[in-house]
Short mmCIF file of C-alpha atoms in Angstrom, two decimals:
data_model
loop_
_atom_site.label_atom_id
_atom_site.label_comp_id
_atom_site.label_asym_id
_atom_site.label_seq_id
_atom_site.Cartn_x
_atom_site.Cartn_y
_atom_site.Cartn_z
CA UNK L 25 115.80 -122.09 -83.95
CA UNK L 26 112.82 -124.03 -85.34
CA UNK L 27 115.26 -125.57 -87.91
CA UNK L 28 118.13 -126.53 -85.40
CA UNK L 29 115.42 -128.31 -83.63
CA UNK L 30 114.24 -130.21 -86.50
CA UNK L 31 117.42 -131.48 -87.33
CA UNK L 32 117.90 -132.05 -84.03
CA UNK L 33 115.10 -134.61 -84.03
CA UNK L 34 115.71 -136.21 -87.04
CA UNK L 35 119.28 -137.02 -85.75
CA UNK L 36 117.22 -138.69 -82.87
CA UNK L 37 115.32 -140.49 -84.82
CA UNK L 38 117.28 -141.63 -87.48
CA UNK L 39 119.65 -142.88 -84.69
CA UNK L 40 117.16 -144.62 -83.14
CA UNK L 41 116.57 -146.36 -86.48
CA UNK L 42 119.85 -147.40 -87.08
CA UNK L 43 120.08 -148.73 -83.44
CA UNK L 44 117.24 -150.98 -83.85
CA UNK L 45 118.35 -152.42 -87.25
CA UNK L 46 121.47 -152.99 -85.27
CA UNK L 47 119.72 -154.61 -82.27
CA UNK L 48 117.82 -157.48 -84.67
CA UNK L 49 120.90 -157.92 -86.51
CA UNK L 50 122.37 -158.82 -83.40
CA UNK L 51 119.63 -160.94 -82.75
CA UNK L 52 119.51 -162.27 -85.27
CA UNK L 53 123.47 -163.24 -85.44
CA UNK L 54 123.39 -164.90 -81.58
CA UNK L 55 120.36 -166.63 -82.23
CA UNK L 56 122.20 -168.76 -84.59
CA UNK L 57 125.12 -169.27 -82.26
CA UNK L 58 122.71 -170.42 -79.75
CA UNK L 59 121.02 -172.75 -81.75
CA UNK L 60 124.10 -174.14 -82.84
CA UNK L 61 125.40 -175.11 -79.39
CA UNK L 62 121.88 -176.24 -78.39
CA UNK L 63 122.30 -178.43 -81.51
CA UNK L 64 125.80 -179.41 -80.46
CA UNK L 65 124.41 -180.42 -76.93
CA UNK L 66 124.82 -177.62 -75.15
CA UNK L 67 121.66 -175.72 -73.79
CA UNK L 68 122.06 -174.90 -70.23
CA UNK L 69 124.10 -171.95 -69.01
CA UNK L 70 126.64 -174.25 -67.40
CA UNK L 71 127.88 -176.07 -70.63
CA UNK L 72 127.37 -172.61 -72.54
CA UNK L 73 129.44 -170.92 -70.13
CA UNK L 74 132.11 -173.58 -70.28
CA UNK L 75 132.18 -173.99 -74.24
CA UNK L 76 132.46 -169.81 -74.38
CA UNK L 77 135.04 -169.66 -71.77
CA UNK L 78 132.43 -166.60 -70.28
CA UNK L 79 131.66 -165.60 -66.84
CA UNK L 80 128.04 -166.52 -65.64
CA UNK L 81 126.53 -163.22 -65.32
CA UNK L 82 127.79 -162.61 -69.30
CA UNK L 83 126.18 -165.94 -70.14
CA UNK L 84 123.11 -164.49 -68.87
CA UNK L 85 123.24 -161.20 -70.47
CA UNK L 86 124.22 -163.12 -73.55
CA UNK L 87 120.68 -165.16 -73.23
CA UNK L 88 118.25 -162.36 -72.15
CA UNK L 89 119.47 -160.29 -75.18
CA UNK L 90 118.66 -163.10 -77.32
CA UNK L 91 115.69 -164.19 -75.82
CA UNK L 92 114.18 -160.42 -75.91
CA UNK L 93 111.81 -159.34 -78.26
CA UNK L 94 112.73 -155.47 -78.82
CA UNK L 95 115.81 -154.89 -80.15
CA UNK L 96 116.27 -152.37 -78.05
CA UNK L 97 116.35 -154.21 -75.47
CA UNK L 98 119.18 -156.30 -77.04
CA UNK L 99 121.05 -153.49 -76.88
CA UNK L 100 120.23 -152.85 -73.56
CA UNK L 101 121.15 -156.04 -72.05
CA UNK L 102 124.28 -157.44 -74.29
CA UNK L 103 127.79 -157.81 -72.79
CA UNK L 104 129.82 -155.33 -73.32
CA UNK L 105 132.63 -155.58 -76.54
CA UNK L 106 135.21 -157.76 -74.28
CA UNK L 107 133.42 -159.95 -73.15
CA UNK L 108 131.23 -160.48 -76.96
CA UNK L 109 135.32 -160.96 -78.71
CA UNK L 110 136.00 -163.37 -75.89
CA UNK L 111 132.76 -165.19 -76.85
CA UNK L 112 133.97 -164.99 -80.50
CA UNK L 113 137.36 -166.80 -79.16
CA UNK L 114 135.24 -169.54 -77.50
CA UNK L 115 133.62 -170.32 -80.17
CA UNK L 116 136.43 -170.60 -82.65
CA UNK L 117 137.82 -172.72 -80.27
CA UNK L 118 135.05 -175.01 -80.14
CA UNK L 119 134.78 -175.16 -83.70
CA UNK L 120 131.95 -173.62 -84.06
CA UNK L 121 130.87 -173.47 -87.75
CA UNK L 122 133.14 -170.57 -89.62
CA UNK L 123 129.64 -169.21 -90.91
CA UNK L 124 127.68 -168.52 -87.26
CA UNK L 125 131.00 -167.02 -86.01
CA UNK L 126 131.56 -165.03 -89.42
CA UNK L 127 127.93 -163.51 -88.93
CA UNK L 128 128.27 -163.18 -85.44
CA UNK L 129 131.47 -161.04 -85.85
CA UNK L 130 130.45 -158.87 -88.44
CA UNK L 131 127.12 -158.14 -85.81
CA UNK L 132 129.58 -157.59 -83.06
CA UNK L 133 132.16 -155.30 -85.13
CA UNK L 134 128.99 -153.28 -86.10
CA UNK L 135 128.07 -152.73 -82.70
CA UNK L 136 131.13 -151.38 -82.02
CA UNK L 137 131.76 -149.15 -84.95
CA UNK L 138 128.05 -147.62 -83.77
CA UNK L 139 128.91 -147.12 -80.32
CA UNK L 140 132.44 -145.55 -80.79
CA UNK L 141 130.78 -143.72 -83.90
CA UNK L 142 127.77 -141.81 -82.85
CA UNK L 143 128.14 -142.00 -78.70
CA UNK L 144 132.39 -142.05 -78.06
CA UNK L 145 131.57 -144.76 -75.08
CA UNK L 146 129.19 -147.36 -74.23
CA UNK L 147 128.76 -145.65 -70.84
CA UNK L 148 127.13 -142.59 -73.64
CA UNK L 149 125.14 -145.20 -75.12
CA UNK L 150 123.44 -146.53 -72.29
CA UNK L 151 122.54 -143.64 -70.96
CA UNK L 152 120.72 -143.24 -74.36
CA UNK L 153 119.11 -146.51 -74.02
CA UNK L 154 118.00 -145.84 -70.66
CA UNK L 155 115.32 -143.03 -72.34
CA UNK L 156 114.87 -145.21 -75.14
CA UNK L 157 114.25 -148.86 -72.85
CA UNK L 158 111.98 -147.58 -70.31
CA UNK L 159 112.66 -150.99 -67.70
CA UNK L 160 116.10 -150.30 -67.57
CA UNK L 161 115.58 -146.69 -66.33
CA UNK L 162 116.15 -148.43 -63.11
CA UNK L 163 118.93 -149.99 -62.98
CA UNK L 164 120.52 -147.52 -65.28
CA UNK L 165 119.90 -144.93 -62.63
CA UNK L 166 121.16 -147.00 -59.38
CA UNK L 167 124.32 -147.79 -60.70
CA UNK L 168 125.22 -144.36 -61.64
CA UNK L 169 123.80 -143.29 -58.34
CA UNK L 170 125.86 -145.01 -56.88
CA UNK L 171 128.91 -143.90 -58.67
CA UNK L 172 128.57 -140.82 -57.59
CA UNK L 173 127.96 -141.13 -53.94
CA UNK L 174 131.43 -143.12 -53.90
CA UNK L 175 133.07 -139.89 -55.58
CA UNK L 176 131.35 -137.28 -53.53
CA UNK L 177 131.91 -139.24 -50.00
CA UNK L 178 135.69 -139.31 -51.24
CA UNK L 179 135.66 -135.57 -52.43
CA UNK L 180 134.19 -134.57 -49.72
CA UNK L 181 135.84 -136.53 -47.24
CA UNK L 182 132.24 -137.28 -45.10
CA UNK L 183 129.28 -139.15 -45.85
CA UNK L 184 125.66 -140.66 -43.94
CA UNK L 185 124.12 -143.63 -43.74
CA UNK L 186 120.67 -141.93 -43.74
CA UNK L 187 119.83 -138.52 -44.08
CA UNK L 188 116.42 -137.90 -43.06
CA UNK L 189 113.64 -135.18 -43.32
CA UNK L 190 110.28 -136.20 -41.89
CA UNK L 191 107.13 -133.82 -41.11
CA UNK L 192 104.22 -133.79 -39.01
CA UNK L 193 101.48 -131.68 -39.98
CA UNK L 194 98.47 -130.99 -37.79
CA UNK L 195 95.31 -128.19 -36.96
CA UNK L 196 97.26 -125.73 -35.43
CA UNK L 197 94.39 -125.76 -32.31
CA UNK L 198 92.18 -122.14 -31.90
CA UNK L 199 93.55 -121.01 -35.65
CA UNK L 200 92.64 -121.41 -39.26
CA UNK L 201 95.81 -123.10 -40.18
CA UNK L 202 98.36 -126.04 -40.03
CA UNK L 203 101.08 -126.56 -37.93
CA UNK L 204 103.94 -128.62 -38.47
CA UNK L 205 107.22 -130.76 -36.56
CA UNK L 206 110.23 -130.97 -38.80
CA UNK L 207 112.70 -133.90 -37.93
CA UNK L 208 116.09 -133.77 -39.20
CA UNK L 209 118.26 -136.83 -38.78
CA UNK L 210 121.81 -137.61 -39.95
CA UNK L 211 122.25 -141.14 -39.42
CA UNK L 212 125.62 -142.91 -38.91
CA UNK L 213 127.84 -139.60 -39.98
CA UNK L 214 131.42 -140.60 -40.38
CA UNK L 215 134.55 -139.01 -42.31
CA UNK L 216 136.56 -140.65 -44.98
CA UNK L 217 139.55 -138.37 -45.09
CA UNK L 218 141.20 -136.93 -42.03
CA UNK L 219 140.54 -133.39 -43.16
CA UNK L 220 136.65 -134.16 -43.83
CA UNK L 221 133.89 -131.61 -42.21
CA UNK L 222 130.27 -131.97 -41.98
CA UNK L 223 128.30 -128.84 -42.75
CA UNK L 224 125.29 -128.51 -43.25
CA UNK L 225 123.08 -125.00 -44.44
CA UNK L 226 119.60 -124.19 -42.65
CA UNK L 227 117.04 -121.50 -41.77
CA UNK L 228 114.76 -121.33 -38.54
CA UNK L 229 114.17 -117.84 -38.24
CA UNK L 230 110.98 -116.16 -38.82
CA UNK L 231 110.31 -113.14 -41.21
CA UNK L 232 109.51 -110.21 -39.79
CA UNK L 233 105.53 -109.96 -40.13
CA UNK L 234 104.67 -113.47 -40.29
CA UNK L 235 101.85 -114.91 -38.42
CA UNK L 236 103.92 -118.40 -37.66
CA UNK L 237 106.49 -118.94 -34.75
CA UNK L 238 109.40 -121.28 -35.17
CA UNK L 239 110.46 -123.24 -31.66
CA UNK L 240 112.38 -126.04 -30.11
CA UNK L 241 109.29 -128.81 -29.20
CA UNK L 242 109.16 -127.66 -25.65
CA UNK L 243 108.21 -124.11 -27.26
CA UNK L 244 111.71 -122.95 -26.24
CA UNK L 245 113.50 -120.29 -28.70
CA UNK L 246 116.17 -121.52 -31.11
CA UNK L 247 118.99 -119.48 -31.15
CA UNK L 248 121.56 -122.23 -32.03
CA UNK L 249 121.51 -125.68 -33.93
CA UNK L 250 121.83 -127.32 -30.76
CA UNK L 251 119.03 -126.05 -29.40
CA UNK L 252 116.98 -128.81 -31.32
CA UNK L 253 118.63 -131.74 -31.14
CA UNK L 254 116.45 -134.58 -29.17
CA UNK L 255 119.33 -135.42 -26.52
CA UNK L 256 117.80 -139.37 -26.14
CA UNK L 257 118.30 -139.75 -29.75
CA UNK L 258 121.71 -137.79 -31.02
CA UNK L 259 124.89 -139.22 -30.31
CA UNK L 260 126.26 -135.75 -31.19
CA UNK L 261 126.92 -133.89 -28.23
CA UNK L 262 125.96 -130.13 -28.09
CA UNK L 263 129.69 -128.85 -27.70
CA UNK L 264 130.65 -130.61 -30.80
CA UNK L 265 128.04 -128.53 -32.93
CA UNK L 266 128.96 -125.33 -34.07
CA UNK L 267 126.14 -122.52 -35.39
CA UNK L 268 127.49 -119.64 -37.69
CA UNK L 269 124.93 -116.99 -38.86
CA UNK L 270 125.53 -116.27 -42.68
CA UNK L 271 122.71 -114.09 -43.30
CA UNK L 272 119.19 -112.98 -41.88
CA UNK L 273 117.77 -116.05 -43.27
CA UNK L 274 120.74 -118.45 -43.21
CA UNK L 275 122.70 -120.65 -40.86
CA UNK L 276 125.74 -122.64 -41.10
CA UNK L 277 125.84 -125.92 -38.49
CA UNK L 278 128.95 -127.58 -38.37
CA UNK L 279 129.59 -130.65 -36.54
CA UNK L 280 133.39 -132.03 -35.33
CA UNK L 281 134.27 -135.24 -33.58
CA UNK L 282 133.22 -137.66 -36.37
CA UNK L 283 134.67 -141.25 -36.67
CA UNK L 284 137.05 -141.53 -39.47
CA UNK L 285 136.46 -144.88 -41.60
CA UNK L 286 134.16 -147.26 -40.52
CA UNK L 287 134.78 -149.85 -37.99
CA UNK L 288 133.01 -151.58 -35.14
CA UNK L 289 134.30 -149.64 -32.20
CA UNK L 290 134.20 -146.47 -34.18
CA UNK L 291 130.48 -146.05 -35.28
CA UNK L 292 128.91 -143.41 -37.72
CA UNK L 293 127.58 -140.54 -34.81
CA UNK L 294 123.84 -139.56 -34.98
CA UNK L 295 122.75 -136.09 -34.99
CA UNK L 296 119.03 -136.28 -34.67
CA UNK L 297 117.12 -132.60 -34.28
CA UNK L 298 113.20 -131.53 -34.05
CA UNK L 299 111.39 -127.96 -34.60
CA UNK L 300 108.17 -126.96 -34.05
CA UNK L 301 106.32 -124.28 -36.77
CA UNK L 302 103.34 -123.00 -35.62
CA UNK L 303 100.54 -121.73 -37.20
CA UNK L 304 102.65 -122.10 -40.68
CA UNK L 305 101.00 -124.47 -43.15
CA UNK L 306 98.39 -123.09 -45.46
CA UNK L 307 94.85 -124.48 -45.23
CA UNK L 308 94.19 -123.82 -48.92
CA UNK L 309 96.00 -122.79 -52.15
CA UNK L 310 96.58 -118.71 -52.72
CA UNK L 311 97.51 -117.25 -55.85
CA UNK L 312 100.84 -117.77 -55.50
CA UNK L 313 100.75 -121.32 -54.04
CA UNK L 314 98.90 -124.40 -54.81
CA UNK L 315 100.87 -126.91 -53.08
CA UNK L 316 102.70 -128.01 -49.42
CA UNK L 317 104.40 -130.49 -48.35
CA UNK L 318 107.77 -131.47 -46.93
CA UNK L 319 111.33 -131.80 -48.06
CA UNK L 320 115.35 -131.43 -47.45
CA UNK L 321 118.50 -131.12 -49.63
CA UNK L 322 120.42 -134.64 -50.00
CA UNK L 323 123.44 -133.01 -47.76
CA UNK L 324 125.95 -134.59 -46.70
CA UNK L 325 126.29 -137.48 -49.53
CA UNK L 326 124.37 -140.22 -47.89
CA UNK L 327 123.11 -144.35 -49.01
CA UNK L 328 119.57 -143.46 -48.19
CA UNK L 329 117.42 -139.89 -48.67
CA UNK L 330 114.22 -140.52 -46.90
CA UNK L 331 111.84 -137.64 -46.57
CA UNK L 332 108.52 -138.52 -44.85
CA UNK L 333 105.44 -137.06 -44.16
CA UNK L 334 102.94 -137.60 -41.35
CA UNK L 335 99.44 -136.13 -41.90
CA UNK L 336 96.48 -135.83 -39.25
CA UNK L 337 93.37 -137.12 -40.56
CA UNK L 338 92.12 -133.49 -40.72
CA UNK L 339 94.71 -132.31 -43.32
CA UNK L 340 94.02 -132.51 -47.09
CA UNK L 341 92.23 -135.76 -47.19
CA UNK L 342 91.35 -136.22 -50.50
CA UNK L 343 94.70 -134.68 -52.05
CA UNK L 344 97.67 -137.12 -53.70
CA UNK L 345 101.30 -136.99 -52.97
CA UNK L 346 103.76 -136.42 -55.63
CA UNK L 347 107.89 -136.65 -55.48
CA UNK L 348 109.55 -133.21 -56.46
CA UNK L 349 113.41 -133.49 -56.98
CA UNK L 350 115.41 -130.04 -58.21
CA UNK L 351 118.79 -129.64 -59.13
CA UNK L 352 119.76 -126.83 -57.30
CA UNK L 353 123.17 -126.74 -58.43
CA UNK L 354 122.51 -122.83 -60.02
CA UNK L 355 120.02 -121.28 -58.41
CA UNK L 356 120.01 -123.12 -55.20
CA UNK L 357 116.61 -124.21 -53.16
CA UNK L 358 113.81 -124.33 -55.01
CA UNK L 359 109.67 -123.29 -54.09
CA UNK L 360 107.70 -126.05 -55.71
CA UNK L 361 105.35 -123.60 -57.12
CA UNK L 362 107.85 -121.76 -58.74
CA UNK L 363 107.13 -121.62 -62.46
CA UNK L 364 110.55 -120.39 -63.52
CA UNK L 365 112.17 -123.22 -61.77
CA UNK L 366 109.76 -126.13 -63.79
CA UNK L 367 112.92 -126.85 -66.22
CA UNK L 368 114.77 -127.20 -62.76
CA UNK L 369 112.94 -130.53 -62.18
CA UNK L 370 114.69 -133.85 -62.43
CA UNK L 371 113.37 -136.55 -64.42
CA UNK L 372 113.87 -139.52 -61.97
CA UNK L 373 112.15 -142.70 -61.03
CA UNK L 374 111.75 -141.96 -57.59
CA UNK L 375 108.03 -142.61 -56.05
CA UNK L 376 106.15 -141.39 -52.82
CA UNK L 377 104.66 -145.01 -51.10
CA UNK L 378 101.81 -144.75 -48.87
CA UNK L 379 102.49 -145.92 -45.53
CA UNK L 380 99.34 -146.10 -43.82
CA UNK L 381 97.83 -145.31 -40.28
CA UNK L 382 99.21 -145.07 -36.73
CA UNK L 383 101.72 -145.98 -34.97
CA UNK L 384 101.80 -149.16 -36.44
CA UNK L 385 102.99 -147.87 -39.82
CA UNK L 386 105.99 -146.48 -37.82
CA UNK L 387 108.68 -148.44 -39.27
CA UNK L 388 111.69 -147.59 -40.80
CA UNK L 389 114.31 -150.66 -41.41
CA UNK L 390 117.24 -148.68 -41.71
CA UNK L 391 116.70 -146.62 -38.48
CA UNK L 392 115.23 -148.71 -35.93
CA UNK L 393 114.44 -146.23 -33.26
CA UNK L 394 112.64 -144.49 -35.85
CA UNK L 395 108.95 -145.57 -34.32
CA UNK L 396 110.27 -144.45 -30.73
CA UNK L 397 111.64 -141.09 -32.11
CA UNK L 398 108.28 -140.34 -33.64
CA UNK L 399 106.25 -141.49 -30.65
CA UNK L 400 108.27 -139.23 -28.67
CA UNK L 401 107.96 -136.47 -31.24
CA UNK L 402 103.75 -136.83 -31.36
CA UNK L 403 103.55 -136.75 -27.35
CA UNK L 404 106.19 -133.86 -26.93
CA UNK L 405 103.77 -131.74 -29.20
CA UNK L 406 100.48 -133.22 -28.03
CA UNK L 407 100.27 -134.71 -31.54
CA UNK L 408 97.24 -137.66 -31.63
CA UNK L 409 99.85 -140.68 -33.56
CA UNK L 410 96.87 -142.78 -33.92
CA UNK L 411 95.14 -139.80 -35.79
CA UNK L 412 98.21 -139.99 -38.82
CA UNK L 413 98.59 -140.95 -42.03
CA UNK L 414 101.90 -141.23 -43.49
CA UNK L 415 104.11 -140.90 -47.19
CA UNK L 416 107.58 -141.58 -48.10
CA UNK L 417 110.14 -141.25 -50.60
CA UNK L 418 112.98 -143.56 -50.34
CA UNK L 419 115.95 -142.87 -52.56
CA UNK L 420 118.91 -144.80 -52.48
CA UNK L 421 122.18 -142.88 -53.24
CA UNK L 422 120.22 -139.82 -54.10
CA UNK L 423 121.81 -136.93 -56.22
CA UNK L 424 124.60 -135.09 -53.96
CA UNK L 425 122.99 -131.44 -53.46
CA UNK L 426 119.76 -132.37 -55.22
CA UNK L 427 116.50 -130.72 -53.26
CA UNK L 428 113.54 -133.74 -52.66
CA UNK L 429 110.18 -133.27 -51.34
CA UNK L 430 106.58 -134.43 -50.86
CA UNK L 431 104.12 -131.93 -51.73
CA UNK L 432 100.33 -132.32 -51.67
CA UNK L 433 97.74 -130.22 -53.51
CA UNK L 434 95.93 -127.67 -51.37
CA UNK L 435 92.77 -127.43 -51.86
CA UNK L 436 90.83 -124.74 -53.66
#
């Protein structure tokens, strides 16, 4: 095992190494081309980009990955193989001197021969580059994220504008711990196939034992999804929601009468629900948890996975917020403080942003009710907003399935 691994990172680096000799080659090569049409008379993008016969956002490429420093990050930011031959035929057309395009070509063919060599694609090779170029982590990330929101909305023949999992947590009043309000919003649902179905899988029951109490906001019991949804908020009427128990701990909602496509006199539906958990957050960390916080599961594929959390100025002052995201693609939901599920982690770029006090920090641009929801929320359940203090992780197309939450560091 110890040997596999060493050999495995040699390979690493010894690609690496041949990547960057590659990258100031290429440097290198296009420097000279540039130079040569700046000599020529032609150093703007414009007269480049005519000269070349290239688009302008390959023109640009074309001059960052000069103009960078790391070859690397040539690598990172050159056009792809089309569009470099196409540059080639530009400037053999131009008669460029046979010696820049020679070099040039030999740099390009190179590039090629590595890519199809050692990676099969250059979609494999960026994703390489994106551990090896931290900047473009980014970018690298968005655009596959949003690859695969496209193919799971289609697949799955639904999809959200916003998905959204906020918390409230407060002194439960008379007791030693925290409660908490969990909001649940699926913001402009809509199917894109005829035979699409949102489902979504949840728990509100309470174990048997347990100390907290899990109600509507009025206090009422919950003995079906629709029991929680916030009538001046949802667009989803209660008939249309369907509850199926799966287990003592599970429940399936399903909701009917979505829009199919998207259109301006058939608008995504809003399901919008609240819960109140009493006496349920821990004060301080036990021996089998150190952290809290709030999250959800990025279900149904949505643009935007939001997950905020609302703290009164009582609760865990002095601890910091940090972004968990799980693939729960195996095993399914994951506990934070689970040690066996550390490898479960994904390695995103995803932040938490501090959103500061009141009611005035409210705001969420791609729901704007979202300060009236939580106003209504904090004086439903006798909630002080003034007293709050609020986090947030935004994702944009987040991982289909994927598990995302805020957790804070209980204190000892």
């Amino acid at each position: 095992m110890a040997d596999m691994l060493m050999i495995s990172e040699s390979r690493d680096t010894a690609l690496r190494q041949r990547a960057e000799l590659l990258g100031r080659k290429l440097q290198d090569a296009l420097s000279t081309l540039v130079s040569e049409l700046g000599r020529r008379g032609m150093r703007d993008q414009r007269s480049i980009r005519e000269v070349l016969q290239l688009s302008q956002p390959v023109v640009s490429r074309l001059l960052t990955s000069v103009r960078g420093g790391d070859p690397l990050t040539t690598l990172n930011s050159i056009p792809g193989q089309e569009a470099l031959r196409q540059m080639l035929r530009g400037a053999s057309a131009a008669d460029v001197d046979r010696d820049c395009i020679t070099k040039v070509a030999a740099a390009v063919d190179e590039l090629g021969h590595f890519i199809d060599t050692d990676f099969g694609d250059r979609a494999a090779f960026d994703a390489v580059l994106s551990d090896w170029v931290v900047e473009s982590r980014a970018a690298f990330e968005a655009r596959h994220k949003a690859a695969a929101f496209k193919a799971m909305s289609a697949l799955r023949g639904v999809q959200a504008d916003v998905v959204l999992s906020a918390g409230i947590i407060f002194p439960t009043p008379g007791a030693e711990n925290f409660s908490s309000v969990g909001i649940d919003a699926l913001l402009g649902c809509r199917r894109t196939r005829p035979s699409g179905l949102l489902r979504n899988v949840g728990s509100w029951f309470v174990p048997p034992g347990a100390h907290h109490t899990v109600t509507s906001l009025e206090g009422r019991p919950i003995a079906k999804a629709s029991d929680m949804l916030l009538a001046g908020f949802s667009t989803v009427t209660p008939d249309l929601v369907e509850t199926v128990q799966h287990s003592s701990v599970f429940v399936e909602t399903t909701i009917s009468g979505l829009p199919l496509g998207r259109s301006d006199d058939a608008p995504g539906v809003d399901y919008v629900c609240g819960q109140l958990l009493s006496n349920f957050n821990r004060r301080r960390r036990t021996s089998d948890s150190s952290t809290a916080g709030i999250g959800g599961h990025a279900e149904p594929p949505c643009e935007y996975f939001i997950v905020d959390v609302w703290l009164h100025d009582e609760v865990w002052p002095d601890s910091r917020a940090e972004v968990h995201i799980f693939d729960t693609v195996v095993r399914g939901a994951a506990h934070p403080n689970d040690a066996a599920r550390r490898n479960d982690r994904l390695d995103m770029v995803e932040t938490v942003q501090s959103l500061g006090t009141g009611p005035d920090a409210f705001r969420l641009p791609e729901y704007p009710r979202y300060g009236e929801l939580l106003r209504h929320v904090c004086a439903v359940a006798g909630i002080d907003a003034a007293r709050l203090r609020g986090y947030r992780c935004k994702i944009r197309y987040p991982i289909y399935g994927s598990q995302i939450g805020i957790e804070f560091e209980l204190p000892a």
